[in-house]
Amino acid sequence: MPFNLKSYNTFGLDVDAAYGYVIRDFAMFGMAFKKIKDTGLPFIVLGEGSDVLFTENFNGIVLINRLLGYEFAEDANFHFVKLQAGENFDRAIRTCLSKGIYGLENLALIPGTAGAAPVQNIGAYGSSFSDFCRYVEVLDLENNKLSRIKAEDCEFGYRTSIFKKTENIGKYIITAVELKIPKKWKPNLNYASLDGLSGAGATDIYERISDIRKSKLPDPHIIGNAGSFFKNPTVDSDFYKNFVSEYGTVPGYFTEGEGRVKLAAGWLIEKAGCKGLRMGNAGTYDKQSLIVVNHGGATPLEVVNAARYVRTQVLDKFGIELIPEVRIFGRDGECGL
């Protein structure tokens, strides 16, 4: 029987995979791998499905990672927190705060699991997963053994990692991550929206960021979405200067040591006239144009068409091409928009 994915993708799209397995312990990998070997079909691993868009039914095997558990250790200078891949990452942040382990609070309320965090190198408000990663534990399918990939070997970048490289798709299944969090806590208040929090504690920062995210981002249980759909594009400093001279104040952030500027994709989309866009049952969120949404009952094609329209409008107006942050899967595997 086809495996329905509607409850396993936060867009809420009614699509199927050829087969599916909910992995709650390592023994279940054996059944899944036998099916993969017997059928020769492609496979993908999902956590909560909060960073994916299915454009149609997937002719492959989906593994839903539900491995759970925490391990805590420490030395004189650091806390070490190991999370099984199926743990909700925001819940892990709250657990750390309750134990007096501070530092992760700027990553508050980012949807998804611990296992998905290194793939996209999730980040927000001046912090990234890579800032705290010690290693990623993987099941290496080439030798069917557990191994650890140190953070420095994960090739972390802006919304990318070694796990997104084409040659590594189907090679690793992330089973756990270990975080290395300094005991000497220093608040990260570099974003303007965090003004006024000088002297605040980590929990206060977590709550402020949670409130901001709730005010801007739709609850996927109510309005289907996968968070920020596009990456913030980067341009060189000369382009940025000319851009500002033409359009006035433009939100941009200089990237350290690269002489480039990261532009706010949401601003570009809004100025291209796509904020609150509605095309059939899909469109963009009226409070944050960077969010492509399923208003209810959207087909995969409606969501794809809305995203393509946004990208085209921004390209036509500004000459800047937006790159999806969301991972997109078609019938036979990962694909473009």
CSV table of C-alpha atoms in Angstrom, one decimal:
chain,number,residue,atom,x,y,z
A,1,MET,CA,0.0,0.0,0.0
A,2,PRO,CA,1.2,3.5,-0.7
A,3,PHE,CA,2.4,5.4,2.4
A,4,ASN,CA,0.6,8.7,2.8
A,5,LEU,CA,2.8,11.7,3.7
A,6,LYS,CA,0.2,14.3,4.5
A,7,SER,CA,0.9,14.1,8.2
A,8,TYR,CA,4.7,14.0,7.6
A,9,ASN,CA,5.1,17.2,5.7
A,10,THR,CA,4.3,20.6,7.3
A,11,PHE,CA,2.9,21.9,4.0
A,12,GLY,CA,0.2,19.4,4.6
A,13,LEU,CA,0.2,18.2,1.0
A,14,ASP,CA,-1.7,15.0,0.3
A,15,VAL,CA,1.0,13.0,-1.4
A,16,ASP,CA,2.2,9.4,-1.2
A,17,ALA,CA,5.4,7.5,-1.1
A,18,ALA,CA,5.7,4.0,-2.5
A,19,TYR,CA,6.7,2.7,0.9
A,20,GLY,CA,7.3,4.2,4.3
A,21,TYR,CA,8.7,3.2,7.7
A,22,VAL,CA,8.5,5.0,11.0
A,23,ILE,CA,11.9,4.3,12.7
A,24,ARG,CA,11.6,4.1,16.5
A,25,ASP,CA,14.6,1.9,17.1
A,26,PHE,CA,17.6,0.7,15.2
A,27,ALA,CA,16.1,-2.8,14.6
A,28,MET,CA,13.6,-1.2,12.3
A,29,PHE,CA,16.4,0.0,9.9
A,30,GLY,CA,16.8,-3.7,9.0
A,31,MET,CA,13.3,-3.9,7.5
A,32,ALA,CA,13.7,-0.7,5.7
A,33,PHE,CA,17.1,-1.5,4.2
A,34,LYS,CA,15.8,-4.9,3.0
A,35,LYS,CA,13.0,-3.1,1.2
A,36,ILE,CA,15.4,-0.6,-0.3
A,37,LYS,CA,17.7,-3.4,-1.5
A,38,ASP,CA,14.9,-5.6,-2.8
A,39,THR,CA,13.1,-2.8,-4.8
A,40,GLY,CA,16.1,-0.7,-5.8
A,41,LEU,CA,14.0,2.4,-5.1
A,42,PRO,CA,15.4,5.7,-3.9
A,43,PHE,CA,14.8,6.7,-0.3
A,44,ILE,CA,14.8,9.8,1.8
A,45,VAL,CA,14.8,10.3,5.6
A,46,LEU,CA,12.4,12.8,7.2
A,47,GLY,CA,12.1,14.2,10.7
A,48,GLU,CA,9.0,16.3,11.0
A,49,GLY,CA,9.0,17.2,7.3
A,50,SER,CA,9.3,20.9,8.1
A,51,ASP,CA,11.9,21.7,5.4
A,52,VAL,CA,10.5,19.8,2.4
A,53,LEU,CA,8.1,20.3,-0.5
A,54,PHE,CA,6.8,17.3,-2.5
A,55,THR,CA,5.9,18.3,-6.0
A,56,GLU,CA,4.1,15.0,-6.7
A,57,ASN,CA,3.9,11.4,-5.3
A,58,PHE,CA,7.4,10.1,-4.5
A,59,ASN,CA,8.2,6.8,-6.2
A,60,GLY,CA,10.5,5.7,-3.4
A,61,ILE,CA,10.8,4.8,0.3
A,62,VAL,CA,10.5,7.3,3.1
A,63,LEU,CA,12.0,6.7,6.5
A,64,ILE,CA,10.5,8.8,9.3
A,65,ASN,CA,13.2,9.1,12.0
A,66,ARG,CA,11.7,8.9,15.5
A,67,LEU,CA,14.8,7.9,17.4
A,68,LEU,CA,14.5,9.5,20.9
A,69,GLY,CA,16.7,10.2,23.8
A,70,TYR,CA,19.1,12.7,25.5
A,71,GLU,CA,22.5,12.3,27.1
A,72,PHE,CA,24.2,15.0,29.2
A,73,ALA,CA,27.9,15.3,30.1
A,74,GLU,CA,30.3,18.1,31.0
A,75,ASP,CA,33.8,19.1,31.7
A,76,ALA,CA,35.3,22.2,33.3
A,77,ASN,CA,34.4,24.4,30.4
A,78,PHE,CA,31.6,22.8,28.3
A,79,HIS,CA,28.3,21.1,28.5
A,80,PHE,CA,27.9,18.2,26.1
A,81,VAL,CA,24.4,17.3,25.0
A,82,LYS,CA,23.7,14.3,22.8
A,83,LEU,CA,20.3,14.3,21.1
A,84,GLN,CA,18.9,11.3,19.2
A,85,ALA,CA,17.9,12.4,15.7
A,86,GLY,CA,14.1,12.2,16.2
A,87,GLU,CA,14.1,14.7,19.1
A,88,ASN,CA,12.3,18.0,18.5
A,89,PHE,CA,15.0,20.6,18.5
A,90,ASP,CA,13.1,23.4,20.1
A,91,ARG,CA,12.0,21.0,22.9
A,92,ALA,CA,15.7,20.2,23.4
A,93,ILE,CA,16.5,23.9,23.7
A,94,ARG,CA,13.8,24.3,26.4
A,95,THR,CA,15.2,21.2,28.2
A,96,CYS,CA,18.7,22.7,28.2
A,97,LEU,CA,17.4,26.0,29.6
A,98,SER,CA,15.6,24.1,32.4
A,99,LYS,CA,18.9,22.5,33.3
A,100,GLY,CA,20.8,25.8,33.3
A,101,ILE,CA,22.5,25.1,30.0
A,102,TYR,CA,22.5,28.4,28.1
A,103,GLY,CA,23.5,29.3,24.5
A,104,LEU,CA,20.9,27.8,22.2
A,105,GLU,CA,18.2,30.3,22.9
A,106,ASN,CA,18.6,32.3,19.7
A,107,LEU,CA,17.5,29.1,17.8
A,108,ALA,CA,14.2,29.2,19.5
A,109,LEU,CA,11.1,27.8,17.8
A,110,ILE,CA,12.8,26.7,14.6
A,111,PRO,CA,10.7,23.7,13.6
A,112,GLY,CA,12.2,20.3,13.0
A,113,THR,CA,14.2,17.6,14.6
A,114,ALA,CA,17.8,17.3,15.8
A,115,GLY,CA,18.6,15.0,12.9
A,116,ALA,CA,17.4,17.6,10.4
A,117,ALA,CA,19.3,20.5,12.0
A,118,PRO,CA,22.8,19.7,10.6
A,119,VAL,CA,21.5,19.1,7.1
A,120,GLN,CA,20.3,22.6,6.6
A,121,ASN,CA,22.6,24.1,9.3
A,122,ILE,CA,19.6,25.8,10.8
A,123,GLY,CA,20.1,29.3,12.1
A,124,ALA,CA,18.4,32.5,13.2
A,125,TYR,CA,19.1,35.7,15.1
A,126,GLY,CA,22.8,35.5,14.7
A,127,SER,CA,23.3,31.8,15.7
A,128,SER,CA,23.6,28.6,13.7
A,129,PHE,CA,23.6,24.9,14.6
A,130,SER,CA,27.2,24.8,13.5
A,131,ASP,CA,28.2,27.2,16.3
A,132,PHE,CA,27.4,24.3,18.8
A,133,CYS,CA,27.9,21.1,16.9
A,134,ARG,CA,30.6,18.8,18.2
A,135,TYR,CA,29.8,15.9,15.9
A,136,VAL,CA,27.1,14.2,13.9
A,137,GLU,CA,26.5,10.5,14.4
A,138,VAL,CA,25.5,8.7,11.2
A,139,LEU,CA,24.7,5.3,10.0
A,140,ASP,CA,27.1,4.9,7.0
A,141,LEU,CA,25.3,2.9,4.5
A,142,GLU,CA,28.4,2.0,2.6
A,143,ASN,CA,29.7,-0.2,5.4
A,144,ASN,CA,26.5,-0.4,7.5
A,145,LYS,CA,28.3,1.0,10.6
A,146,LEU,CA,27.7,3.8,13.0
A,147,SER,CA,30.4,6.6,12.7
A,148,ARG,CA,30.9,10.1,13.8
A,149,ILE,CA,31.6,13.1,11.5
A,150,LYS,CA,33.3,15.9,13.4
A,151,ALA,CA,31.8,19.4,13.0
A,152,GLU,CA,34.9,20.6,11.1
A,153,ASP,CA,34.3,17.9,8.5
A,154,CYS,CA,30.6,18.6,8.0
A,155,GLU,CA,31.3,21.5,5.6
A,156,PHE,CA,28.8,23.7,7.3
A,157,GLY,CA,27.7,26.9,5.4
A,158,TYR,CA,24.7,29.1,5.0
A,159,ARG,CA,21.8,26.6,5.0
A,160,THR,CA,24.0,23.8,3.8
A,161,SER,CA,26.3,21.0,4.8
A,162,ILE,CA,28.1,17.9,3.6
A,163,PHE,CA,24.7,16.1,3.9
A,164,LYS,CA,23.2,18.1,1.1
A,165,LYS,CA,25.8,17.2,-1.4
A,166,THR,CA,24.5,15.2,-4.3
A,167,GLU,CA,27.2,12.5,-3.9
A,168,ASN,CA,26.2,12.0,-0.2
A,169,ILE,CA,22.5,11.7,-0.7
A,170,GLY,CA,21.6,8.1,0.3
A,171,LYS,CA,25.0,7.6,1.9
A,172,TYR,CA,24.3,8.6,5.4
A,173,ILE,CA,21.4,8.5,7.8
A,174,ILE,CA,21.8,10.9,10.7
A,175,THR,CA,21.1,9.1,14.0
A,176,ALA,CA,22.2,11.6,16.6
A,177,VAL,CA,24.0,14.9,17.1
A,178,GLU,CA,26.2,16.0,20.0
A,179,LEU,CA,26.3,19.7,21.0
A,180,LYS,CA,29.2,21.4,22.7
A,181,ILE,CA,27.9,24.4,24.7
A,182,PRO,CA,30.3,26.7,26.6
A,183,LYS,CA,29.6,27.0,30.3
A,184,LYS,CA,30.6,30.7,30.1
A,185,TRP,CA,27.5,32.1,28.7
A,186,LYS,CA,27.4,35.3,26.6
A,187,PRO,CA,24.1,36.6,25.2
A,188,ASN,CA,23.9,37.1,21.4
A,189,LEU,CA,22.0,40.3,21.0
A,190,ASN,CA,23.2,41.5,17.6
A,191,TYR,CA,19.8,41.8,16.0
A,192,ALA,CA,17.9,45.0,16.2
A,193,SER,CA,14.7,43.2,17.3
A,194,LEU,CA,16.6,42.1,20.4
A,195,ASP,CA,17.3,45.7,21.6
A,196,GLY,CA,16.4,46.3,25.2
A,197,LEU,CA,17.5,42.8,26.3
A,198,SER,CA,20.8,43.9,27.7
A,199,GLY,CA,21.2,42.2,31.0
A,200,ALA,CA,18.4,39.7,30.3
A,201,GLY,CA,18.8,36.0,30.9
A,202,ALA,CA,18.8,33.2,28.4
A,203,THR,CA,15.2,32.3,29.1
A,204,ASP,CA,14.1,35.9,28.5
A,205,ILE,CA,15.9,35.9,25.1
A,206,TYR,CA,14.3,32.6,24.2
A,207,GLU,CA,10.8,34.0,25.0
A,208,ARG,CA,11.4,37.2,23.1
A,209,ILE,CA,12.6,35.3,20.0
A,210,SER,CA,9.7,32.9,20.3
A,211,ASP,CA,7.2,35.8,20.5
A,212,ILE,CA,8.8,37.4,17.4
A,213,ARG,CA,8.6,34.2,15.5
A,214,LYS,CA,5.0,33.5,16.5
A,215,SER,CA,4.1,37.0,15.3
A,216,LYS,CA,5.7,36.5,11.9
A,217,LEU,CA,5.4,32.9,11.1
A,218,PRO,CA,2.2,30.9,10.6
A,219,ASP,CA,1.5,27.8,12.7
A,220,PRO,CA,1.8,24.9,10.2
A,221,HIS,CA,-1.0,23.1,12.0
A,222,ILE,CA,-3.2,25.9,10.9
A,223,ILE,CA,-1.6,27.2,7.7
A,224,GLY,CA,0.6,24.7,5.9
A,225,ASN,CA,4.2,26.0,5.3
A,226,ALA,CA,7.8,25.0,5.6
A,227,GLY,CA,9.1,28.2,7.1
A,228,SER,CA,11.4,30.5,5.1
A,229,PHE,CA,11.1,29.2,1.5
A,230,PHE,CA,14.0,31.0,0.0
A,231,LYS,CA,17.5,31.7,1.2
A,232,ASN,CA,18.6,35.3,1.7
A,233,PRO,CA,20.7,36.1,-1.4
A,234,THR,CA,24.2,37.5,-1.2
A,235,VAL,CA,25.6,40.1,-3.5
A,236,ASP,CA,29.0,41.9,-3.7
A,237,SER,CA,29.4,45.2,-2.0
A,238,ASP,CA,29.5,47.2,-5.2
A,239,PHE,CA,26.2,45.7,-6.3
A,240,TYR,CA,24.7,46.5,-2.9
A,241,LYS,CA,25.9,50.2,-3.1
A,242,ASN,CA,24.2,50.6,-6.5
A,243,PHE,CA,21.2,48.8,-5.2
A,244,VAL,CA,20.8,51.2,-2.3
A,245,SER,CA,21.3,54.2,-4.5
A,246,GLU,CA,18.4,53.1,-6.6
A,247,TYR,CA,16.0,51.7,-4.0
A,248,GLY,CA,16.9,53.5,-0.8
A,249,THR,CA,17.1,51.7,2.5
A,250,VAL,CA,17.6,48.0,1.8
A,251,PRO,CA,18.0,45.5,4.7
A,252,GLY,CA,21.4,44.0,4.2
A,253,TYR,CA,24.1,42.3,6.4
A,254,PHE,CA,27.8,42.3,5.5
A,255,THR,CA,29.3,38.8,5.7
A,256,GLU,CA,32.5,38.7,7.7
A,257,GLY,CA,35.7,38.5,5.6
A,258,GLU,CA,33.9,38.0,2.3
A,259,GLY,CA,33.1,41.6,1.2
A,260,ARG,CA,29.6,40.5,0.3
A,261,VAL,CA,26.2,41.5,1.6
A,262,LYS,CA,23.3,39.2,2.5
A,263,LEU,CA,20.0,40.8,1.4
A,264,ALA,CA,16.7,40.1,3.1
A,265,ALA,CA,14.8,37.9,0.7
A,266,GLY,CA,11.5,38.8,2.4
A,267,TRP,CA,12.1,42.5,1.6
A,268,LEU,CA,12.8,41.7,-2.0
A,269,ILE,CA,9.6,39.6,-2.3
A,270,GLU,CA,7.5,42.2,-0.7
A,271,LYS,CA,8.8,45.0,-2.9
A,272,ALA,CA,8.2,42.8,-5.9
A,273,GLY,CA,4.5,42.9,-5.0
A,274,CYS,CA,4.2,39.3,-3.7
A,275,LYS,CA,3.4,39.8,0.0
A,276,GLY,CA,0.1,38.2,0.8
A,277,LEU,CA,0.0,36.6,-2.7
A,278,ARG,CA,-2.8,34.2,-3.4
A,279,MET,CA,-2.8,31.8,-6.4
A,280,GLY,CA,-5.6,29.3,-6.0
A,281,ASN,CA,-5.1,27.7,-2.6
A,282,ALA,CA,-1.4,28.6,-2.3
A,283,GLY,CA,0.5,31.9,-2.0
A,284,THR,CA,2.7,33.8,0.5
A,285,TYR,CA,1.9,34.7,4.1
A,286,ASP,CA,0.4,38.2,4.6
A,287,LYS,CA,2.7,38.9,7.7
A,288,GLN,CA,6.0,37.6,6.2
A,289,SER,CA,6.3,37.3,2.4
A,290,LEU,CA,9.2,34.9,2.7
A,291,ILE,CA,6.8,32.1,3.7
A,292,VAL,CA,5.1,30.2,0.9
A,293,VAL,CA,1.9,28.8,2.3
A,294,ASN,CA,-0.9,26.2,1.7
A,295,HIS,CA,-4.0,28.2,2.5
A,296,GLY,CA,-5.9,24.9,2.6
A,297,GLY,CA,-6.4,22.1,0.2
A,298,ALA,CA,-3.6,23.2,-2.1
A,299,THR,CA,-2.1,20.8,-4.6
A,300,PRO,CA,1.6,20.4,-4.9
A,301,LEU,CA,1.4,22.1,-8.3
A,302,GLU,CA,-0.3,25.2,-6.8
A,303,VAL,CA,2.5,25.5,-4.2
A,304,VAL,CA,5.2,25.1,-6.9
A,305,ASN,CA,3.5,27.6,-9.1
A,306,ALA,CA,3.3,30.2,-6.3
A,307,ALA,CA,7.0,29.8,-5.5
A,308,ARG,CA,8.0,30.0,-9.1
A,309,TYR,CA,5.9,33.2,-9.6
A,310,VAL,CA,7.6,34.8,-6.6
A,311,ARG,CA,11.0,33.9,-7.9
A,312,THR,CA,10.2,35.2,-11.4
A,313,GLN,CA,8.9,38.5,-10.0
A,314,VAL,CA,12.0,39.2,-7.9
A,315,LEU,CA,14.3,38.3,-10.8
A,316,ASP,CA,12.4,40.5,-13.2
A,317,LYS,CA,12.3,43.5,-10.8
A,318,PHE,CA,15.8,43.3,-9.2
A,319,GLY,CA,17.8,40.9,-11.4
A,320,ILE,CA,18.4,38.7,-8.3
A,321,GLU,CA,17.6,35.0,-8.4
A,322,LEU,CA,16.2,33.5,-5.2
A,323,ILE,CA,17.4,30.0,-4.3
A,324,PRO,CA,15.0,27.7,-2.4
A,325,GLU,CA,16.0,26.9,1.2
A,326,VAL,CA,13.3,24.2,1.3
A,327,ARG,CA,14.4,20.8,-0.1
A,328,ILE,CA,12.2,19.9,-3.1
A,329,PHE,CA,11.4,16.3,-4.0
A,330,GLY,CA,9.8,15.0,-7.2
A,331,ARG,CA,8.8,11.6,-8.3
A,332,ASP,CA,12.3,10.2,-8.4
A,333,GLY,CA,14.1,12.2,-5.7
A,334,GLU,CA,15.4,15.7,-4.9
A,335,CYS,CA,15.0,18.2,-7.7
A,336,GLY,CA,14.8,21.9,-8.5
A,337,LEU,CA,11.9,24.2,-8.4
